[in-house]
Amino acid sequence: MQPLIIVDGANVIGSVPDGWWRDRAGAAARLRDALAQRDRSALPGDVTLVVEGAARGVEPIDGVPVEAAPQSGDDHIVALVRDNVRHRPVIVVTSDRRLRQRVTDLGASIVTPGRLLTMIPYGGRREHS
């Protein structure tokens, strides 16, 4: 059974100090696009990107559903884990210690943003000439 991989968008984007705070929605869209281009042999499973705040308007694309957290992104991720962990393996991509504890208590596994970034073509902000 393929795992569900839930990506804490704000946490992953925040791990790349590239000026993402000037365009949170743009950074989330770049992350979404990079997730769609991932090497599925290195990162198999269904990926869901969770966004919050200014990134809430980012649309899903084929292969990457985007969940806009109505309030706290962490609470939304915990709810997704709770809804899925009994039916399939769940992996959460985050470095947030408190969130990691909450989701591992429910039975999810963790992948760090750094590890994820080695598996996708996300270099952060792209400068236009």
mmCIF file with all atom_site columns, C-alpha atoms in Angstrom:
data_model
loop_
_atom_site.group_PDB
_atom_site.id
_atom_site.type_symbol
_atom_site.label_atom_id
_atom_site.label_alt_id
_atom_site.label_comp_id
_atom_site.label_asym_id
_atom_site.label_entity_id
_atom_site.label_seq_id
_atom_site.pdbx_PDB_ins_code
_atom_site.Cartn_x
_atom_site.Cartn_y
_atom_site.Cartn_z
_atom_site.occupancy
_atom_site.B_iso_or_equiv
_atom_site.pdbx_formal_charge
_atom_site.auth_seq_id
_atom_site.auth_comp_id
_atom_site.auth_asym_id
_atom_site.auth_atom_id
_atom_site.pdbx_PDB_model_num
ATOM 1   C CA . MET A 1 1   ? 0.000  0.000  0.000   1.00 0.00 ? 1   MET A CA 1
ATOM 2   C CA . GLN A 1 2   ? 1.338  3.398  -1.007  1.00 0.00 ? 2   GLN A CA 1
ATOM 3   C CA . PRO A 1 3   ? 1.890  5.827  1.867   1.00 0.00 ? 3   PRO A CA 1
ATOM 4   C CA . LEU A 1 4   ? 0.278  9.217  2.193   1.00 0.00 ? 4   LEU A CA 1
ATOM 5   C CA . ILE A 1 5   ? 2.976  11.868 2.366   1.00 0.00 ? 5   ILE A CA 1
ATOM 6   C CA . ILE A 1 6   ? 1.768  15.061 4.016   1.00 0.00 ? 6   ILE A CA 1
ATOM 7   C CA . VAL A 1 7   ? 4.043  18.034 3.415   1.00 0.00 ? 7   VAL A CA 1
ATOM 8   C CA . ASP A 1 8   ? 4.063  20.899 5.935   1.00 0.00 ? 8   ASP A CA 1
ATOM 9   C CA . GLY A 1 9   ? 4.422  23.550 3.246   1.00 0.00 ? 9   GLY A CA 1
ATOM 10  C CA . ALA A 1 10  ? 5.301  26.458 5.520   1.00 0.00 ? 10  ALA A CA 1
ATOM 11  C CA . ASN A 1 11  ? 7.967  24.422 7.286   1.00 0.00 ? 11  ASN A CA 1
ATOM 12  C CA . VAL A 1 12  ? 9.604  23.141 4.107   1.00 0.00 ? 12  VAL A CA 1
ATOM 13  C CA . ILE A 1 13  ? 9.523  26.543 2.409   1.00 0.00 ? 13  ILE A CA 1
ATOM 14  C CA . GLY A 1 14  ? 10.899 28.169 5.558   1.00 0.00 ? 14  GLY A CA 1
ATOM 15  C CA . SER A 1 15  ? 13.883 25.810 5.517   1.00 0.00 ? 15  SER A CA 1
ATOM 16  C CA . VAL A 1 16  ? 15.210 27.494 2.345   1.00 0.00 ? 16  VAL A CA 1
ATOM 17  C CA . PRO A 1 17  ? 16.303 31.068 3.199   1.00 0.00 ? 17  PRO A CA 1
ATOM 18  C CA . ASP A 1 18  ? 15.633 32.596 -0.185  1.00 0.00 ? 18  ASP A CA 1
ATOM 19  C CA . GLY A 1 19  ? 13.254 35.479 0.513   1.00 0.00 ? 19  GLY A CA 1
ATOM 20  C CA . TRP A 1 20  ? 10.132 33.272 0.484   1.00 0.00 ? 20  TRP A CA 1
ATOM 21  C CA . TRP A 1 21  ? 8.472  35.665 2.960   1.00 0.00 ? 21  TRP A CA 1
ATOM 22  C CA . ARG A 1 22  ? 8.098  38.237 0.175   1.00 0.00 ? 22  ARG A CA 1
ATOM 23  C CA . ASP A 1 23  ? 5.914  35.846 -1.856  1.00 0.00 ? 23  ASP A CA 1
ATOM 24  C CA . ARG A 1 24  ? 4.547  32.993 0.249   1.00 0.00 ? 24  ARG A CA 1
ATOM 25  C CA . ALA A 1 25  ? 2.024  31.898 -2.374  1.00 0.00 ? 25  ALA A CA 1
ATOM 26  C CA . GLY A 1 26  ? 4.706  31.852 -5.071  1.00 0.00 ? 26  GLY A CA 1
ATOM 27  C CA . ALA A 1 27  ? 7.018  29.794 -2.867  1.00 0.00 ? 27  ALA A CA 1
ATOM 28  C CA . ALA A 1 28  ? 4.186  27.337 -2.124  1.00 0.00 ? 28  ALA A CA 1
ATOM 29  C CA . ALA A 1 29  ? 3.397  27.038 -5.850  1.00 0.00 ? 29  ALA A CA 1
ATOM 30  C CA . ARG A 1 30  ? 7.076  26.305 -6.614  1.00 0.00 ? 30  ARG A CA 1
ATOM 31  C CA . LEU A 1 31  ? 7.104  23.649 -3.895  1.00 0.00 ? 31  LEU A CA 1
ATOM 32  C CA . ARG A 1 32  ? 3.883  22.140 -5.274  1.00 0.00 ? 32  ARG A CA 1
ATOM 33  C CA . ASP A 1 33  ? 5.399  22.009 -8.765  1.00 0.00 ? 33  ASP A CA 1
ATOM 34  C CA . ALA A 1 34  ? 8.605  20.413 -7.455  1.00 0.00 ? 34  ALA A CA 1
ATOM 35  C CA . LEU A 1 35  ? 6.563  17.778 -5.602  1.00 0.00 ? 35  LEU A CA 1
ATOM 36  C CA . ALA A 1 36  ? 4.785  16.930 -8.849  1.00 0.00 ? 36  ALA A CA 1
ATOM 37  C CA . GLN A 1 37  ? 8.188  16.407 -10.516 1.00 0.00 ? 37  GLN A CA 1
ATOM 38  C CA . ARG A 1 38  ? 9.572  14.212 -7.729  1.00 0.00 ? 38  ARG A CA 1
ATOM 39  C CA . ASP A 1 39  ? 11.357 10.957 -8.435  1.00 0.00 ? 39  ASP A CA 1
ATOM 40  C CA . ARG A 1 40  ? 8.615  8.519  -7.495  1.00 0.00 ? 40  ARG A CA 1
ATOM 41  C CA . SER A 1 41  ? 11.130 5.729  -6.937  1.00 0.00 ? 41  SER A CA 1
ATOM 42  C CA . ALA A 1 42  ? 12.820 7.826  -4.229  1.00 0.00 ? 42  ALA A CA 1
ATOM 43  C CA . LEU A 1 43  ? 9.573  9.194  -2.809  1.00 0.00 ? 43  LEU A CA 1
ATOM 44  C CA . PRO A 1 44  ? 6.722  6.792  -3.594  1.00 0.00 ? 44  PRO A CA 1
ATOM 45  C CA . GLY A 1 45  ? 3.190  7.458  -2.477  1.00 0.00 ? 45  GLY A CA 1
ATOM 46  C CA . ASP A 1 46  ? 0.471  10.056 -2.648  1.00 0.00 ? 46  ASP A CA 1
ATOM 47  C CA . VAL A 1 47  ? 1.617  13.556 -1.726  1.00 0.00 ? 47  VAL A CA 1
ATOM 48  C CA . THR A 1 48  ? -0.604 16.207 -0.144  1.00 0.00 ? 48  THR A CA 1
ATOM 49  C CA . LEU A 1 49  ? 0.735  19.721 0.359   1.00 0.00 ? 49  LEU A CA 1
ATOM 50  C CA . VAL A 1 50  ? -0.724 21.615 3.331   1.00 0.00 ? 50  VAL A CA 1
ATOM 51  C CA . VAL A 1 51  ? -0.607 25.405 3.084   1.00 0.00 ? 51  VAL A CA 1
ATOM 52  C CA . GLU A 1 52  ? -1.727 28.164 5.413   1.00 0.00 ? 52  GLU A CA 1
ATOM 53  C CA . GLY A 1 53  ? -1.847 31.936 5.663   1.00 0.00 ? 53  GLY A CA 1
ATOM 54  C CA . ALA A 1 54  ? -0.927 33.864 2.527   1.00 0.00 ? 54  ALA A CA 1
ATOM 55  C CA . ALA A 1 55  ? -0.376 30.601 0.620   1.00 0.00 ? 55  ALA A CA 1
ATOM 56  C CA . ARG A 1 56  ? -4.000 29.471 1.014   1.00 0.00 ? 56  ARG A CA 1
ATOM 57  C CA . GLY A 1 57  ? -4.878 30.392 -2.573  1.00 0.00 ? 57  GLY A CA 1
ATOM 58  C CA . VAL A 1 58  ? -2.424 27.945 -4.153  1.00 0.00 ? 58  VAL A CA 1
ATOM 59  C CA . GLU A 1 59  ? -4.341 25.576 -6.404  1.00 0.00 ? 59  GLU A CA 1
ATOM 60  C CA . PRO A 1 60  ? -3.784 21.832 -6.647  1.00 0.00 ? 60  PRO A CA 1
ATOM 61  C CA . ILE A 1 61  ? -2.232 20.339 -9.773  1.00 0.00 ? 61  ILE A CA 1
ATOM 62  C CA . ASP A 1 62  ? -2.293 16.841 -11.191 1.00 0.00 ? 62  ASP A CA 1
ATOM 63  C CA . GLY A 1 63  ? -0.547 14.569 -8.699  1.00 0.00 ? 63  GLY A CA 1
ATOM 64  C CA . VAL A 1 64  ? -0.373 17.091 -5.852  1.00 0.00 ? 64  VAL A CA 1
ATOM 65  C CA . PRO A 1 65  ? -3.543 17.933 -3.952  1.00 0.00 ? 65  PRO A CA 1
ATOM 66  C CA . VAL A 1 66  ? -3.232 21.143 -1.944  1.00 0.00 ? 66  VAL A CA 1
ATOM 67  C CA . GLU A 1 67  ? -5.066 21.415 1.369   1.00 0.00 ? 67  GLU A CA 1
ATOM 68  C CA . ALA A 1 68  ? -5.586 24.953 2.651   1.00 0.00 ? 68  ALA A CA 1
ATOM 69  C CA . ALA A 1 69  ? -5.656 24.874 6.437   1.00 0.00 ? 69  ALA A CA 1
ATOM 70  C CA . PRO A 1 70  ? -8.618 26.921 7.656   1.00 0.00 ? 70  PRO A CA 1
ATOM 71  C CA . GLN A 1 71  ? -6.702 27.867 10.826  1.00 0.00 ? 71  GLN A CA 1
ATOM 72  C CA . SER A 1 72  ? -3.494 26.239 12.044  1.00 0.00 ? 72  SER A CA 1
ATOM 73  C CA . GLY A 1 73  ? -1.536 24.249 9.487   1.00 0.00 ? 73  GLY A CA 1
ATOM 74  C CA . ASP A 1 74  ? -0.277 21.974 12.257  1.00 0.00 ? 74  ASP A CA 1
ATOM 75  C CA . ASP A 1 75  ? -3.808 21.197 13.437  1.00 0.00 ? 75  ASP A CA 1
ATOM 76  C CA . HIS A 1 76  ? -4.863 20.460 9.861   1.00 0.00 ? 76  HIS A CA 1
ATOM 77  C CA . ILE A 1 77  ? -1.917 18.095 9.395   1.00 0.00 ? 77  ILE A CA 1
ATOM 78  C CA . VAL A 1 78  ? -2.784 16.290 12.640  1.00 0.00 ? 78  VAL A CA 1
ATOM 79  C CA . ALA A 1 79  ? -6.383 15.878 11.442  1.00 0.00 ? 79  ALA A CA 1
ATOM 80  C CA . LEU A 1 80  ? -5.175 14.453 8.106   1.00 0.00 ? 80  LEU A CA 1
ATOM 81  C CA . VAL A 1 81  ? -2.932 11.991 9.931   1.00 0.00 ? 81  VAL A CA 1
ATOM 82  C CA . ARG A 1 82  ? -5.760 10.984 12.265  1.00 0.00 ? 82  ARG A CA 1
ATOM 83  C CA . ASP A 1 83  ? -8.106 10.422 9.291   1.00 0.00 ? 83  ASP A CA 1
ATOM 84  C CA . ASN A 1 84  ? -5.619 8.271  7.352   1.00 0.00 ? 84  ASN A CA 1
ATOM 85  C CA . VAL A 1 85  ? -3.191 6.468  9.646   1.00 0.00 ? 85  VAL A CA 1
ATOM 86  C CA . ARG A 1 86  ? -5.484 3.493  10.323  1.00 0.00 ? 86  ARG A CA 1
ATOM 87  C CA . HIS A 1 87  ? -5.892 2.827  6.599   1.00 0.00 ? 87  HIS A CA 1
ATOM 88  C CA . ARG A 1 88  ? -2.386 3.330  5.240   1.00 0.00 ? 88  ARG A CA 1
ATOM 89  C CA . PRO A 1 89  ? 1.124  4.402  6.219   1.00 0.00 ? 89  PRO A CA 1
ATOM 90  C CA . VAL A 1 90  ? 1.422  8.158  6.722   1.00 0.00 ? 90  VAL A CA 1
ATOM 91  C CA . ILE A 1 91  ? 4.611  10.181 6.452   1.00 0.00 ? 91  ILE A CA 1
ATOM 92  C CA . VAL A 1 92  ? 4.751  13.833 7.515   1.00 0.00 ? 92  VAL A CA 1
ATOM 93  C CA . VAL A 1 93  ? 7.449  16.133 6.174   1.00 0.00 ? 93  VAL A CA 1
ATOM 94  C CA . THR A 1 94  ? 8.296  18.680 8.865   1.00 0.00 ? 94  THR A CA 1
ATOM 95  C CA . SER A 1 95  ? 11.041 19.709 11.257  1.00 0.00 ? 95  SER A CA 1
ATOM 96  C CA . ASP A 1 96  ? 8.609  21.279 13.730  1.00 0.00 ? 96  ASP A CA 1
ATOM 97  C CA . ARG A 1 97  ? 9.311  19.421 16.995  1.00 0.00 ? 97  ARG A CA 1
ATOM 98  C CA . ARG A 1 98  ? 5.868  19.825 18.472  1.00 0.00 ? 98  ARG A CA 1
ATOM 99  C CA . LEU A 1 99  ? 4.128  18.723 15.271  1.00 0.00 ? 99  LEU A CA 1
ATOM 100 C CA . ARG A 1 100 ? 6.510  15.777 14.938  1.00 0.00 ? 100 ARG A CA 1
ATOM 101 C CA . GLN A 1 101 ? 5.541  14.616 18.414  1.00 0.00 ? 101 GLN A CA 1
ATOM 102 C CA . ARG A 1 102 ? 1.831  15.033 17.760  1.00 0.00 ? 102 ARG A CA 1
ATOM 103 C CA . VAL A 1 103 ? 1.848  13.009 14.534  1.00 0.00 ? 103 VAL A CA 1
ATOM 104 C CA . THR A 1 104 ? 4.229  10.276 15.690  1.00 0.00 ? 104 THR A CA 1
ATOM 105 C CA . ASP A 1 105 ? 1.968  9.786  18.715  1.00 0.00 ? 105 ASP A CA 1
ATOM 106 C CA . LEU A 1 106 ? -0.764 8.974  16.167  1.00 0.00 ? 106 LEU A CA 1
ATOM 107 C CA . GLY A 1 107 ? 1.466  6.517  14.280  1.00 0.00 ? 107 GLY A CA 1
ATOM 108 C CA . ALA A 1 108 ? 2.908  8.626  11.453  1.00 0.00 ? 108 ALA A CA 1
ATOM 109 C CA . SER A 1 109 ? 6.542  8.582  10.365  1.00 0.00 ? 109 SER A CA 1
ATOM 110 C CA . ILE A 1 110 ? 8.663  11.689 9.795   1.00 0.00 ? 110 ILE A CA 1
ATOM 111 C CA . VAL A 1 111 ? 10.841 12.896 6.940   1.00 0.00 ? 111 VAL A CA 1
ATOM 112 C CA . THR A 1 112 ? 12.792 16.113 7.417   1.00 0.00 ? 112 THR A CA 1
ATOM 113 C CA . PRO A 1 113 ? 12.548 19.005 4.954   1.00 0.00 ? 113 PRO A CA 1
ATOM 114 C CA . GLY A 1 114 ? 16.247 18.554 4.205   1.00 0.00 ? 114 GLY A CA 1
ATOM 115 C CA . ARG A 1 115 ? 15.688 14.951 3.182   1.00 0.00 ? 115 ARG A CA 1
ATOM 116 C CA . LEU A 1 116 ? 12.682 15.896 1.051   1.00 0.00 ? 116 LEU A CA 1
ATOM 117 C CA . LEU A 1 117 ? 14.674 18.617 -0.695  1.00 0.00 ? 117 LEU A CA 1
ATOM 118 C CA . THR A 1 118 ? 17.215 16.007 -1.853  1.00 0.00 ? 118 THR A CA 1
ATOM 119 C CA . MET A 1 119 ? 14.363 14.165 -3.615  1.00 0.00 ? 119 MET A CA 1
ATOM 120 C CA . ILE A 1 120 ? 12.667 17.037 -5.458  1.00 0.00 ? 120 ILE A CA 1
ATOM 121 C CA . PRO A 1 121 ? 13.832 19.784 -7.828  1.00 0.00 ? 121 PRO A CA 1
ATOM 122 C CA . TYR A 1 122 ? 13.084 22.643 -5.408  1.00 0.00 ? 122 TYR A CA 1
ATOM 123 C CA . GLY A 1 123 ? 15.738 25.283 -5.126  1.00 0.00 ? 123 GLY A CA 1
ATOM 124 C CA . GLY A 1 124 ? 13.553 27.940 -3.626  1.00 0.00 ? 124 GLY A CA 1
ATOM 125 C CA . ARG A 1 125 ? 12.987 31.278 -5.302  1.00 0.00 ? 125 ARG A CA 1
ATOM 126 C CA . ARG A 1 126 ? 13.716 31.604 -8.972  1.00 0.00 ? 126 ARG A CA 1
ATOM 127 C CA . GLU A 1 127 ? 15.046 34.930 -10.164 1.00 0.00 ? 127 GLU A CA 1
ATOM 128 C CA . HIS A 1 128 ? 13.790 36.147 -13.514 1.00 0.00 ? 128 HIS A CA 1
ATOM 129 C CA . SER A 1 129 ? 16.199 37.885 -15.883 1.00 0.00 ? 129 SER A CA 1
#
